[in-house]
Every structure is written in structure tokens, then in C-alpha cells.
PDB file of C-alpha atoms in Angstrom:
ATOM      1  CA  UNK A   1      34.473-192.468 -25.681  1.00 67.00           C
ATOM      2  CA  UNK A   2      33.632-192.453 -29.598  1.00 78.00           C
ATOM      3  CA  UNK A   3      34.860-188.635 -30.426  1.00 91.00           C
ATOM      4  CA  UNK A   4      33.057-189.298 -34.165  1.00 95.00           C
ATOM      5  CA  UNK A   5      29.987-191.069 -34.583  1.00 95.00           C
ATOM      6  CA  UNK A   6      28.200-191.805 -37.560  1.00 96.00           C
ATOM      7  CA  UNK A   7      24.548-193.061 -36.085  1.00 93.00           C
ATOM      8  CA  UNK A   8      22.919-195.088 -38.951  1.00 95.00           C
ATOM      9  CA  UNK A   9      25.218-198.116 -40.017  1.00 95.00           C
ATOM     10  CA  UNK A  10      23.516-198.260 -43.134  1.00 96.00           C
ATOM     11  CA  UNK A  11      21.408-196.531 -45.578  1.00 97.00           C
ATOM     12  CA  UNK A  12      19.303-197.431 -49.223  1.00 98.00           C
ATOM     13  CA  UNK A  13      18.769-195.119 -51.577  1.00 98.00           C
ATOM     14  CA  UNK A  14      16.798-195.184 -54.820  1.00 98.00           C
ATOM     15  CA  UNK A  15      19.224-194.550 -58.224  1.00 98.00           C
ATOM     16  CA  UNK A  16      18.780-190.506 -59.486  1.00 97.00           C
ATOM     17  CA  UNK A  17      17.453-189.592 -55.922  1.00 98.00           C
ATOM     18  CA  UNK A  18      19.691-188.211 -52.376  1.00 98.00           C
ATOM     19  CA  UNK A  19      22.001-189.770 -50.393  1.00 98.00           C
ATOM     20  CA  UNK A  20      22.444-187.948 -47.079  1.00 98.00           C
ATOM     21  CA  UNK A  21      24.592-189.341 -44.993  1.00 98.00           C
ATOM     22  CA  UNK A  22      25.339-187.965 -40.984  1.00 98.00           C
ATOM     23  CA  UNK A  23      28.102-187.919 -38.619  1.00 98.00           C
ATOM     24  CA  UNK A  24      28.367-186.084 -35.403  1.00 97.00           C
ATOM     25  CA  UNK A  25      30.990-185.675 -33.479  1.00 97.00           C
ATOM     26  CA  UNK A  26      32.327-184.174 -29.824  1.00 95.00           C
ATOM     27  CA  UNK A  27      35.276-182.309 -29.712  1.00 91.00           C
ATOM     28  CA  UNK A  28      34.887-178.545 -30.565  1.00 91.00           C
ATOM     29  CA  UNK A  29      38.957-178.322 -31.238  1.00 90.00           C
ATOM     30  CA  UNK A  30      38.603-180.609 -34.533  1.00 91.00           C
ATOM     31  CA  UNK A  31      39.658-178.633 -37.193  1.00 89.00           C
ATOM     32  CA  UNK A  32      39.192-180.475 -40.509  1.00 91.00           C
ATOM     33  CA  UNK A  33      36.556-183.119 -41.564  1.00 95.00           C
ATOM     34  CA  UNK A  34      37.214-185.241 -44.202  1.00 95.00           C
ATOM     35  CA  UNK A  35      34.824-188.117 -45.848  1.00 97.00           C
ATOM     36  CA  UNK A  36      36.490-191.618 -47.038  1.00 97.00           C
ATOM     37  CA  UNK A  37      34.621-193.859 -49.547  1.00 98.00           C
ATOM     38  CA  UNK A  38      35.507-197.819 -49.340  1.00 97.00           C
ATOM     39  CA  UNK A  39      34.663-200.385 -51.591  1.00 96.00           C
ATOM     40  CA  UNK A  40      35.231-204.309 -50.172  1.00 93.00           C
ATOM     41  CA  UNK A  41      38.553-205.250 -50.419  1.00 91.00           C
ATOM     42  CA  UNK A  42      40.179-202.087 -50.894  1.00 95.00           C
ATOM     43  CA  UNK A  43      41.525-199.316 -49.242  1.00 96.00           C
ATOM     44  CA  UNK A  44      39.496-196.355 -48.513  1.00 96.00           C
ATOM     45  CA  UNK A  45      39.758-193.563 -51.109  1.00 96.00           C
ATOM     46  CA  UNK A  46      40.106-189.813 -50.247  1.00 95.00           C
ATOM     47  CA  UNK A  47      36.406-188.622 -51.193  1.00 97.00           C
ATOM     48  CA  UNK A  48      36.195-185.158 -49.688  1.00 97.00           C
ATOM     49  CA  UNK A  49      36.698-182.744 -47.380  1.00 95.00           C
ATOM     50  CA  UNK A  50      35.780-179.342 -45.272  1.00 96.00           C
ATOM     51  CA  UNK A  51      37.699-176.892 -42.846  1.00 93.00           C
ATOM     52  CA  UNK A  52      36.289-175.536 -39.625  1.00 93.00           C
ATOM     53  CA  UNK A  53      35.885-172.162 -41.087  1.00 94.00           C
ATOM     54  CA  UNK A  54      33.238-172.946 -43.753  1.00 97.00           C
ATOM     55  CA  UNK A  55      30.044-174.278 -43.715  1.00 97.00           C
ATOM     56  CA  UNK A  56      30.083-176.047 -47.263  1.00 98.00           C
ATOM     57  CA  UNK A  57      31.943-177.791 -49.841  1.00 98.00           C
ATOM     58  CA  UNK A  58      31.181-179.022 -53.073  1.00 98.00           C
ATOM     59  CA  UNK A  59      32.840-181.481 -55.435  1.00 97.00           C
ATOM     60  CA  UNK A  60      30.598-182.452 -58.406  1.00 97.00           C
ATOM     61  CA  UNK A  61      27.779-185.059 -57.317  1.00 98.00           C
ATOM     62  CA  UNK A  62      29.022-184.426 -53.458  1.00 98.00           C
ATOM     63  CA  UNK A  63      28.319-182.023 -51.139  1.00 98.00           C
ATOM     64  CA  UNK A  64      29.870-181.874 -47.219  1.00 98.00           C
ATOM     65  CA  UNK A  65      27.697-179.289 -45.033  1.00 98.00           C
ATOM     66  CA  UNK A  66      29.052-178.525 -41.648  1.00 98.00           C
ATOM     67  CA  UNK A  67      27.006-176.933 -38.775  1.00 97.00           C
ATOM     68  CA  UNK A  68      29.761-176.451 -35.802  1.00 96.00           C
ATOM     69  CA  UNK A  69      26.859-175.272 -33.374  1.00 95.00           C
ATOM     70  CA  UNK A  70      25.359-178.528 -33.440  1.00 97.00           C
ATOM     71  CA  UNK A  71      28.871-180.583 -33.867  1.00 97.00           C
ATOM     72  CA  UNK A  72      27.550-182.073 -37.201  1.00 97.00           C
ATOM     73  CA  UNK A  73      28.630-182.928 -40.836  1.00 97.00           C
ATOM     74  CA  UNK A  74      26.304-184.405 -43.588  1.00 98.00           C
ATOM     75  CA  UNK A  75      27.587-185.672 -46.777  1.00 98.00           C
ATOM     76  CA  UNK A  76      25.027-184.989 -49.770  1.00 98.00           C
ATOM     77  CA  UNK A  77      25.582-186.930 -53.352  1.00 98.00           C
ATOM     78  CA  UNK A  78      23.130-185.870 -56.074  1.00 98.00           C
ATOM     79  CA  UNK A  79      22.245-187.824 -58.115  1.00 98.00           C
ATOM     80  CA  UNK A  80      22.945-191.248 -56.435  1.00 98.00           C
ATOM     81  CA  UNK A  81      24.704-193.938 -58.356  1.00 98.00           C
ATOM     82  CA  UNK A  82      24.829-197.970 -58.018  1.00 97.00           C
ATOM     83  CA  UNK A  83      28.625-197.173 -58.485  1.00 97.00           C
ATOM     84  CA  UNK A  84      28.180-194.616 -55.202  1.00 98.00           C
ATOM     85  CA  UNK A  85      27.300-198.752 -53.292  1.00 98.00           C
ATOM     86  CA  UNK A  86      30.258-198.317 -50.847  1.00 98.00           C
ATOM     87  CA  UNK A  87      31.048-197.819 -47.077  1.00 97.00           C
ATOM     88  CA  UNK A  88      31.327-194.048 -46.355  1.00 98.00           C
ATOM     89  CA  UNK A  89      33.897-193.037 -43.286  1.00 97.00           C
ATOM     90  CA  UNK A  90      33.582-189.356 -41.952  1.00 97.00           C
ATOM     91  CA  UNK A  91      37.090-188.466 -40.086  1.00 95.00           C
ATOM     92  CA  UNK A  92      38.515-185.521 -38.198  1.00 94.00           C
ATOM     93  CA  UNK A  93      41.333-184.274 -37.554  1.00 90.00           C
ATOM     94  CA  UNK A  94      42.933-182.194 -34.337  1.00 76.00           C
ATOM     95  CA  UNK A  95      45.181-180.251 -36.883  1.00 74.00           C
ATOM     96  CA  UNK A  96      48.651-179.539 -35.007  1.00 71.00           C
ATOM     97  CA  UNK A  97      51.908-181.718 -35.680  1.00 68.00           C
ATOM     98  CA  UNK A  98      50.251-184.755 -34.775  1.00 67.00           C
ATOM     99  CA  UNK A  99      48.199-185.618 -38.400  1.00 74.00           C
ATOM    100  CA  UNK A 100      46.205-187.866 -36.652  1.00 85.00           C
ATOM    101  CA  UNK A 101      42.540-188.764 -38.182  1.00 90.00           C
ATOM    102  CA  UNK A 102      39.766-189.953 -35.629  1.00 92.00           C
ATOM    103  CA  UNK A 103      37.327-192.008 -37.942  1.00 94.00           C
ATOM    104  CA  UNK A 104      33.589-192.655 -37.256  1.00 95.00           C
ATOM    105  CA  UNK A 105      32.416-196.276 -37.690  1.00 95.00           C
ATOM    106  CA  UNK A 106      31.036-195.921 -41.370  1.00 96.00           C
ATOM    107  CA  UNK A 107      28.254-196.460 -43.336  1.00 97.00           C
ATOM    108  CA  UNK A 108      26.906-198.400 -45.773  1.00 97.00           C
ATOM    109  CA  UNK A 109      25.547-197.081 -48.889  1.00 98.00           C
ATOM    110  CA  UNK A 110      23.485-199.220 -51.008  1.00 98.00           C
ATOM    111  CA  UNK A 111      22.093-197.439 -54.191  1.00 98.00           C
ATOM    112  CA  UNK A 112      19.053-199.196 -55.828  1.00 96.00           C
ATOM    113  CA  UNK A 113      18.908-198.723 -59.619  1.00 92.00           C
TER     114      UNK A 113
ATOM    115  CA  UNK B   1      46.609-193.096 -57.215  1.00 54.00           C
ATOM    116  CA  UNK B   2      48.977-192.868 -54.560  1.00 61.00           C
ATOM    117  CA  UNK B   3      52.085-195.402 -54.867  1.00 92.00           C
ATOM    118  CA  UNK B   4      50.999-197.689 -51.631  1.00 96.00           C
ATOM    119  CA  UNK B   5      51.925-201.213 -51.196  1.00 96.00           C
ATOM    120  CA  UNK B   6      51.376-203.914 -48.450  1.00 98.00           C
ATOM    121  CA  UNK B   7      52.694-207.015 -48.229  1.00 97.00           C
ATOM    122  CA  UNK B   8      51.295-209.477 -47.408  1.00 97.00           C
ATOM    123  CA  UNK B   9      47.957-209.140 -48.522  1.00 97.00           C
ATOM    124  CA  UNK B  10      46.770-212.201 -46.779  1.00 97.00           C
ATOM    125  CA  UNK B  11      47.980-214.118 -43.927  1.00 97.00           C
ATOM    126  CA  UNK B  12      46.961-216.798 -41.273  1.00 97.00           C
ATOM    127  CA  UNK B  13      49.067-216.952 -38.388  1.00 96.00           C
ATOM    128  CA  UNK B  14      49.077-219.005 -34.811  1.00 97.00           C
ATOM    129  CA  UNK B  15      48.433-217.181 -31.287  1.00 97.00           C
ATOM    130  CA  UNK B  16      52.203-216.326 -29.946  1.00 97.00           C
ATOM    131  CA  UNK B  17      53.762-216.104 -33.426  1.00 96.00           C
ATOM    132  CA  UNK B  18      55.344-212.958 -34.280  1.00 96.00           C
ATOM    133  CA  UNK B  19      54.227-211.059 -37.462  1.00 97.00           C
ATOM    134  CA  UNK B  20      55.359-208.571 -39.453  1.00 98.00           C
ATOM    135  CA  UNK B  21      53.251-206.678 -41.967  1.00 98.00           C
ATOM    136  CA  UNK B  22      55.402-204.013 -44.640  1.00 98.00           C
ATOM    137  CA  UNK B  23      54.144-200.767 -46.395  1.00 98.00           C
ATOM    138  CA  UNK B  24      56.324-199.701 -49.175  1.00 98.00           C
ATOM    139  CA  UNK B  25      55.376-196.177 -50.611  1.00 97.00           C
ATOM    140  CA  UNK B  26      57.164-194.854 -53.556  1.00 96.00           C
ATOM    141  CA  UNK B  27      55.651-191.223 -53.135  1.00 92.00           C
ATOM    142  CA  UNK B  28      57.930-190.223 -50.283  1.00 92.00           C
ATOM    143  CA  UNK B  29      55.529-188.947 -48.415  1.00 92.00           C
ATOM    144  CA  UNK B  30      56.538-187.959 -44.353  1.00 91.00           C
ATOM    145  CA  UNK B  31      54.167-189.270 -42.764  1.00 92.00           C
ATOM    146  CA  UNK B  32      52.429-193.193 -42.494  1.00 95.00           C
ATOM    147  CA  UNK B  33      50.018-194.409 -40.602  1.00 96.00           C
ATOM    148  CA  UNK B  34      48.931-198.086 -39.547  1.00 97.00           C
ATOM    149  CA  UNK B  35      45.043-198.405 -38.542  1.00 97.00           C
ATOM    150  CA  UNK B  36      43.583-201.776 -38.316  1.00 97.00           C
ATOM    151  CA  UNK B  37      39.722-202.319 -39.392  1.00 96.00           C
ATOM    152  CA  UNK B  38      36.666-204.043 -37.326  1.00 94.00           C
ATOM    153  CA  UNK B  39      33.351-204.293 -37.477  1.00 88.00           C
ATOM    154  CA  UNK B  40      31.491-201.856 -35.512  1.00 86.00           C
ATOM    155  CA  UNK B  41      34.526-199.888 -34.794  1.00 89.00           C
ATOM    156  CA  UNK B  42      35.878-198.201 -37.893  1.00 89.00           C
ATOM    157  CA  UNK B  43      39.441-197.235 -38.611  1.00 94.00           C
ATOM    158  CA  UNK B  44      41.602-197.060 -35.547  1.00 95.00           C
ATOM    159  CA  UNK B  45      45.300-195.762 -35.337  1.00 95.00           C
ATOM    160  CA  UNK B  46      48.004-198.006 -34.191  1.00 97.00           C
ATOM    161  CA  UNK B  47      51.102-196.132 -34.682  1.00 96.00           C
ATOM    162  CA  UNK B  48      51.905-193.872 -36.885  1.00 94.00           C
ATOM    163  CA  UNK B  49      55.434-191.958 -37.826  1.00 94.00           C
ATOM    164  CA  UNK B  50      56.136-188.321 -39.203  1.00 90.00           C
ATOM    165  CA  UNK B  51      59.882-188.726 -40.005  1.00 89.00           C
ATOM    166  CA  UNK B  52      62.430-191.382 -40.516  1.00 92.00           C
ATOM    167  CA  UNK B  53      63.077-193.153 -36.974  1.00 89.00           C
ATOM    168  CA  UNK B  54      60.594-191.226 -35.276  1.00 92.00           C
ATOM    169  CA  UNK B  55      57.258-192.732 -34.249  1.00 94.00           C
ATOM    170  CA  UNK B  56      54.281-192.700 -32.057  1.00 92.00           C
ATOM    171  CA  UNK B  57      51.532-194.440 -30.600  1.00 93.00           C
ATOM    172  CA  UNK B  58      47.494-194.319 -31.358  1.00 92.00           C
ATOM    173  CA  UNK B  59      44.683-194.828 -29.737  1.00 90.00           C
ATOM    174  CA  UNK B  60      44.765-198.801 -29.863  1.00 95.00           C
ATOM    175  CA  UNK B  61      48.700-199.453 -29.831  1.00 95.00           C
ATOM    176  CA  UNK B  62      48.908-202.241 -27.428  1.00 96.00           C
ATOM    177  CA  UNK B  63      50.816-205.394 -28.502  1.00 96.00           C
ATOM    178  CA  UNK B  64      52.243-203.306 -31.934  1.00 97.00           C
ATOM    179  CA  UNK B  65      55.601-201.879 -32.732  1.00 97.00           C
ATOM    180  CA  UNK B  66      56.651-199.975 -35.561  1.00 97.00           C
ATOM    181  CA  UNK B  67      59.805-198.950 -37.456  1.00 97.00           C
ATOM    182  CA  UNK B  68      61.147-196.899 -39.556  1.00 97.00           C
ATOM    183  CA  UNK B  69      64.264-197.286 -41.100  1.00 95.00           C
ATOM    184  CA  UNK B  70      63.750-195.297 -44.235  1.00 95.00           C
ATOM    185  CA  UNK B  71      61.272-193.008 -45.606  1.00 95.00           C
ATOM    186  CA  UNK B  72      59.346-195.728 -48.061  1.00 96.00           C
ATOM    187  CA  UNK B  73      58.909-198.170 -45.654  1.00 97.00           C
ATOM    188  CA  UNK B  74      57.656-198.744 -42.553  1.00 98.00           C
ATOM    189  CA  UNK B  75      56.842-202.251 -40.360  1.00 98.00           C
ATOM    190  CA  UNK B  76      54.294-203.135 -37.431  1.00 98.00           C
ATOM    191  CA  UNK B  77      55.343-205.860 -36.016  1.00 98.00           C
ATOM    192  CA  UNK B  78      52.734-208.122 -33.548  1.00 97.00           C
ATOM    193  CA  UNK B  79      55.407-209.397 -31.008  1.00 93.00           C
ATOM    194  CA  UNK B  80      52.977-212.511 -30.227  1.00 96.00           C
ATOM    195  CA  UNK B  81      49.962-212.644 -32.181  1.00 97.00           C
ATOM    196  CA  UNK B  82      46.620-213.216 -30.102  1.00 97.00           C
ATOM    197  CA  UNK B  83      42.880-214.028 -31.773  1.00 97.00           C
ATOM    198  CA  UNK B  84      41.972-210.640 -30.671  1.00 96.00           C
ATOM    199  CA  UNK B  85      44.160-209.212 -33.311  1.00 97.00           C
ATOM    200  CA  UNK B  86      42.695-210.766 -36.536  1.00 97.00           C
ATOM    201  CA  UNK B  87      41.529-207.645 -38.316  1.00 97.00           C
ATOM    202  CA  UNK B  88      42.183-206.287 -41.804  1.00 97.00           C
ATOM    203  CA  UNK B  89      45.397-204.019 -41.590  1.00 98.00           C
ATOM    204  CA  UNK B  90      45.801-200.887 -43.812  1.00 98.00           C
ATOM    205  CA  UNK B  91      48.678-198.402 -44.484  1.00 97.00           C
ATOM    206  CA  UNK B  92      47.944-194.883 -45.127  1.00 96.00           C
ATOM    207  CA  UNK B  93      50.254-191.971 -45.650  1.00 94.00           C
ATOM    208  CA  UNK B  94      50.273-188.097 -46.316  1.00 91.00           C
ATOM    209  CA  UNK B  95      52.498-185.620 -46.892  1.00 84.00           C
ATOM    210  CA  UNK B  96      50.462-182.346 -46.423  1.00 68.00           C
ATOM    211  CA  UNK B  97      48.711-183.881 -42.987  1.00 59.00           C
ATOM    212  CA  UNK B  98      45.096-184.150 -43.892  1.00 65.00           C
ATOM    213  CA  UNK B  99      44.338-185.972 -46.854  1.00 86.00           C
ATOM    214  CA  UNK B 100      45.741-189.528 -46.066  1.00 91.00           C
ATOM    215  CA  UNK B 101      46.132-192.088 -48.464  1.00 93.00           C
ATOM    216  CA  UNK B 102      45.250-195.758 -48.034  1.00 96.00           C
ATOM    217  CA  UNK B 103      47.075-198.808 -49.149  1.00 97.00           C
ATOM    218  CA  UNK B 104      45.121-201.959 -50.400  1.00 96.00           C
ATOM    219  CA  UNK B 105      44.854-203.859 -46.654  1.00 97.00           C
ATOM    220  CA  UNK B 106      46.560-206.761 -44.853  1.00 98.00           C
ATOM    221  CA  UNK B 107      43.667-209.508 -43.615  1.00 97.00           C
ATOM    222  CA  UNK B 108      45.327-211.072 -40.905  1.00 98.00           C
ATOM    223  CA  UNK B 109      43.946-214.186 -39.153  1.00 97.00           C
ATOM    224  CA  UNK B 110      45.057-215.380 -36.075  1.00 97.00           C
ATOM    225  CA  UNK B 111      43.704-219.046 -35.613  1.00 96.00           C
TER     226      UNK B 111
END
């Protein structure tokens, strides 16, 4: 039973325009969503991230919207890069002493200059 | 960046061998995490440890064992390697409990 899902394994996007990318996910008691950016061959990088108590963050180009009635988190970068090309990971986290991220299945970002 | 090693970056093993994949982290950081990475499935914990000695299982844990004998490193060990454990390997760790940091990866190939 996937607890995060992220529904589209890949998306293209023109260069200048939005990338939205979705994740839903099933447990009400997550408490902190975090998005991971990997590049082939590399770890995944820390990208951004969003408590349970607010309904948007913003970093720059990226912007993580969370809607807990409908158990979904979008991750919106304006203006979208060629350098942006990368998996994307959403992940969530339980919160207590356990640390432990669930990850959705990722998805691929291709930006079109 | 975070101070994350792995070692060894590549490897091809046979089914039954034992295997043992390091991460070294100079940040001393409490807690590390192994998750391995396949298609269609994303990042999955294996183990993962919040203090020296003490460690626990995730969600796909079967045929893995950890230590960890100090706080910069810590070992999963594949008793005897089977095909359905060729995956890329990779290290995280955090100190604060949310943002995790990932090491470079382990691709592991069991032939």
C-alpha cells in the first residue's frame, strides 16, 4: 500500500513556462512534506519543503502548495529551466523519534528550451 | 554540501556472496539512513540508525543488516546476495530529522 504517490511518471515542459508537478498521498498523521530533486548518477538533493500547518512555501523559482483536505502537494517552479531536467521525489514524514521519510516514486522533468 | 561518502561506488557481485557497502560522513550527524533505488518504486528504507549501536528496520529490510560502530560510519551488509537485490544503494543522513542528506549511490549488480 503506496502511502505517497506521485501519478504522472513524467512530465515536459516548455523553457520560461510552469512546471507543476503532483503528489498525493494517504495518511492524515504525516506531518512534513519535503520535495527531493535528482540528477542521474547522483544523490538526491534537498530541494524543499512544507509543514502540516501551512498551506505554502516559497523558495525563489519553487513553490510547494499543500491542500490537507484533499491529501495533496504540488510543486510549482517558475520560470522552468533546462537545468530544472531532473527526477523530482515528494517525501513525508510521520514526525516522532522515528525520522523516517516515505518517498513517492518520482518524476521526471524534462524542460524544453 | 553535506560531507557523505560511499564506498564502493560500483560493484558486481555473484548470488550467495556477501557484500558490504560503507557510508562515511564527516558531519556527525545522528542519524543515517540506507534506501535502495528501483524503477517504479522510488526510494525505500532499509535500515536506518539514530545513535551509535542502535538501529532499526524499514519498510524493505529483508536480507540487510546494519551496524554501527561509530557515529561516521555505518555498514549494510547483504548476508548472501540474490539478483533481486541489484539496485542502486544510497546513504542519507540528518541531524535535525527532516531534511536528509544523500550520499552519491552504490550500483550494485548481482549477476
Amino acid at each position: 500500500d503506496q502511502q505517497v504517490k506521485q501519478n504522472s511518471p513524467s512530465l515536459s515542459v516548455q523553457e520560461g513556462r510552469i512546471s507543476i508537478l503532483n503528489c498525493d498521498y494517504t495518511n492524515s498523521m504525516f506531518d512534513y512534506f519535503l520535495w527531493y530533486k535528482k540528477y542521474p548518477a547522483e544523490g538526491p538533493t534537498f530541494l524543499i519543503s512544507i509543514s502540516s500547518i501551512k498551506d505554502k512555501n516559497e523558495d525563489g523559482r519553487f513553490t510547494v502548495f499543500l491542500n490537507k483536505s484533499a491529501k495533496h502537494l504540488s510543486l510549482h517552479i517558475v520560470p522552468s529551466q533546462p537545468g530544472d531536467s531532473a527526477v523530482y521525489f515528494c517525501a513525508a514524514d510521520l514526525g516522532g523519534a522515528t525520522n523516517k521519510l516515505i518517498f513517492g516514486t518520482g518524476t521526471l522533468l524534462a524542460v524544453q528550451p | 554540501d553535506a560531507g557523505i561518502t560511499q564506498s564502493p561506488r560500483h560493484k558486481v557481485t555473484e548470488t550467495g556472496t556477501p557484500v558490504t557497502l560503507r557510508c562515511h560522513q564527516t558531519e556527525n550527524h545522528r542519524y543515517m539512513y540506507w534506501y535502495r533505488q528501483d524503477p517504479g518504486h522510488g526510494l525505500r528504507l532499509i535500515h536506518y540508525s539514530y545513535g551509535v549501536k542502535d538501529t532499526d528496520k524499514g519498510e524493505v529490510s529483508d536480507g540487510y543488516s546494519v551496524s554501527r560502530s561509530k557515529t561516521e560510519d555505518f555498514l549494510l551488509t547483504l548476508e548472501s546476495a540474490t539478483s533481486s537485490q541489484t539496485s542502486v544503494y544510497f546513504c542519507a543522513i540528518s541531524e535535525r530529522g527532516y531534511e536528509q542528506y544523500f550520499g552519491p549511490g552504490t550500483r550494485l549488480t548481482v549477476t
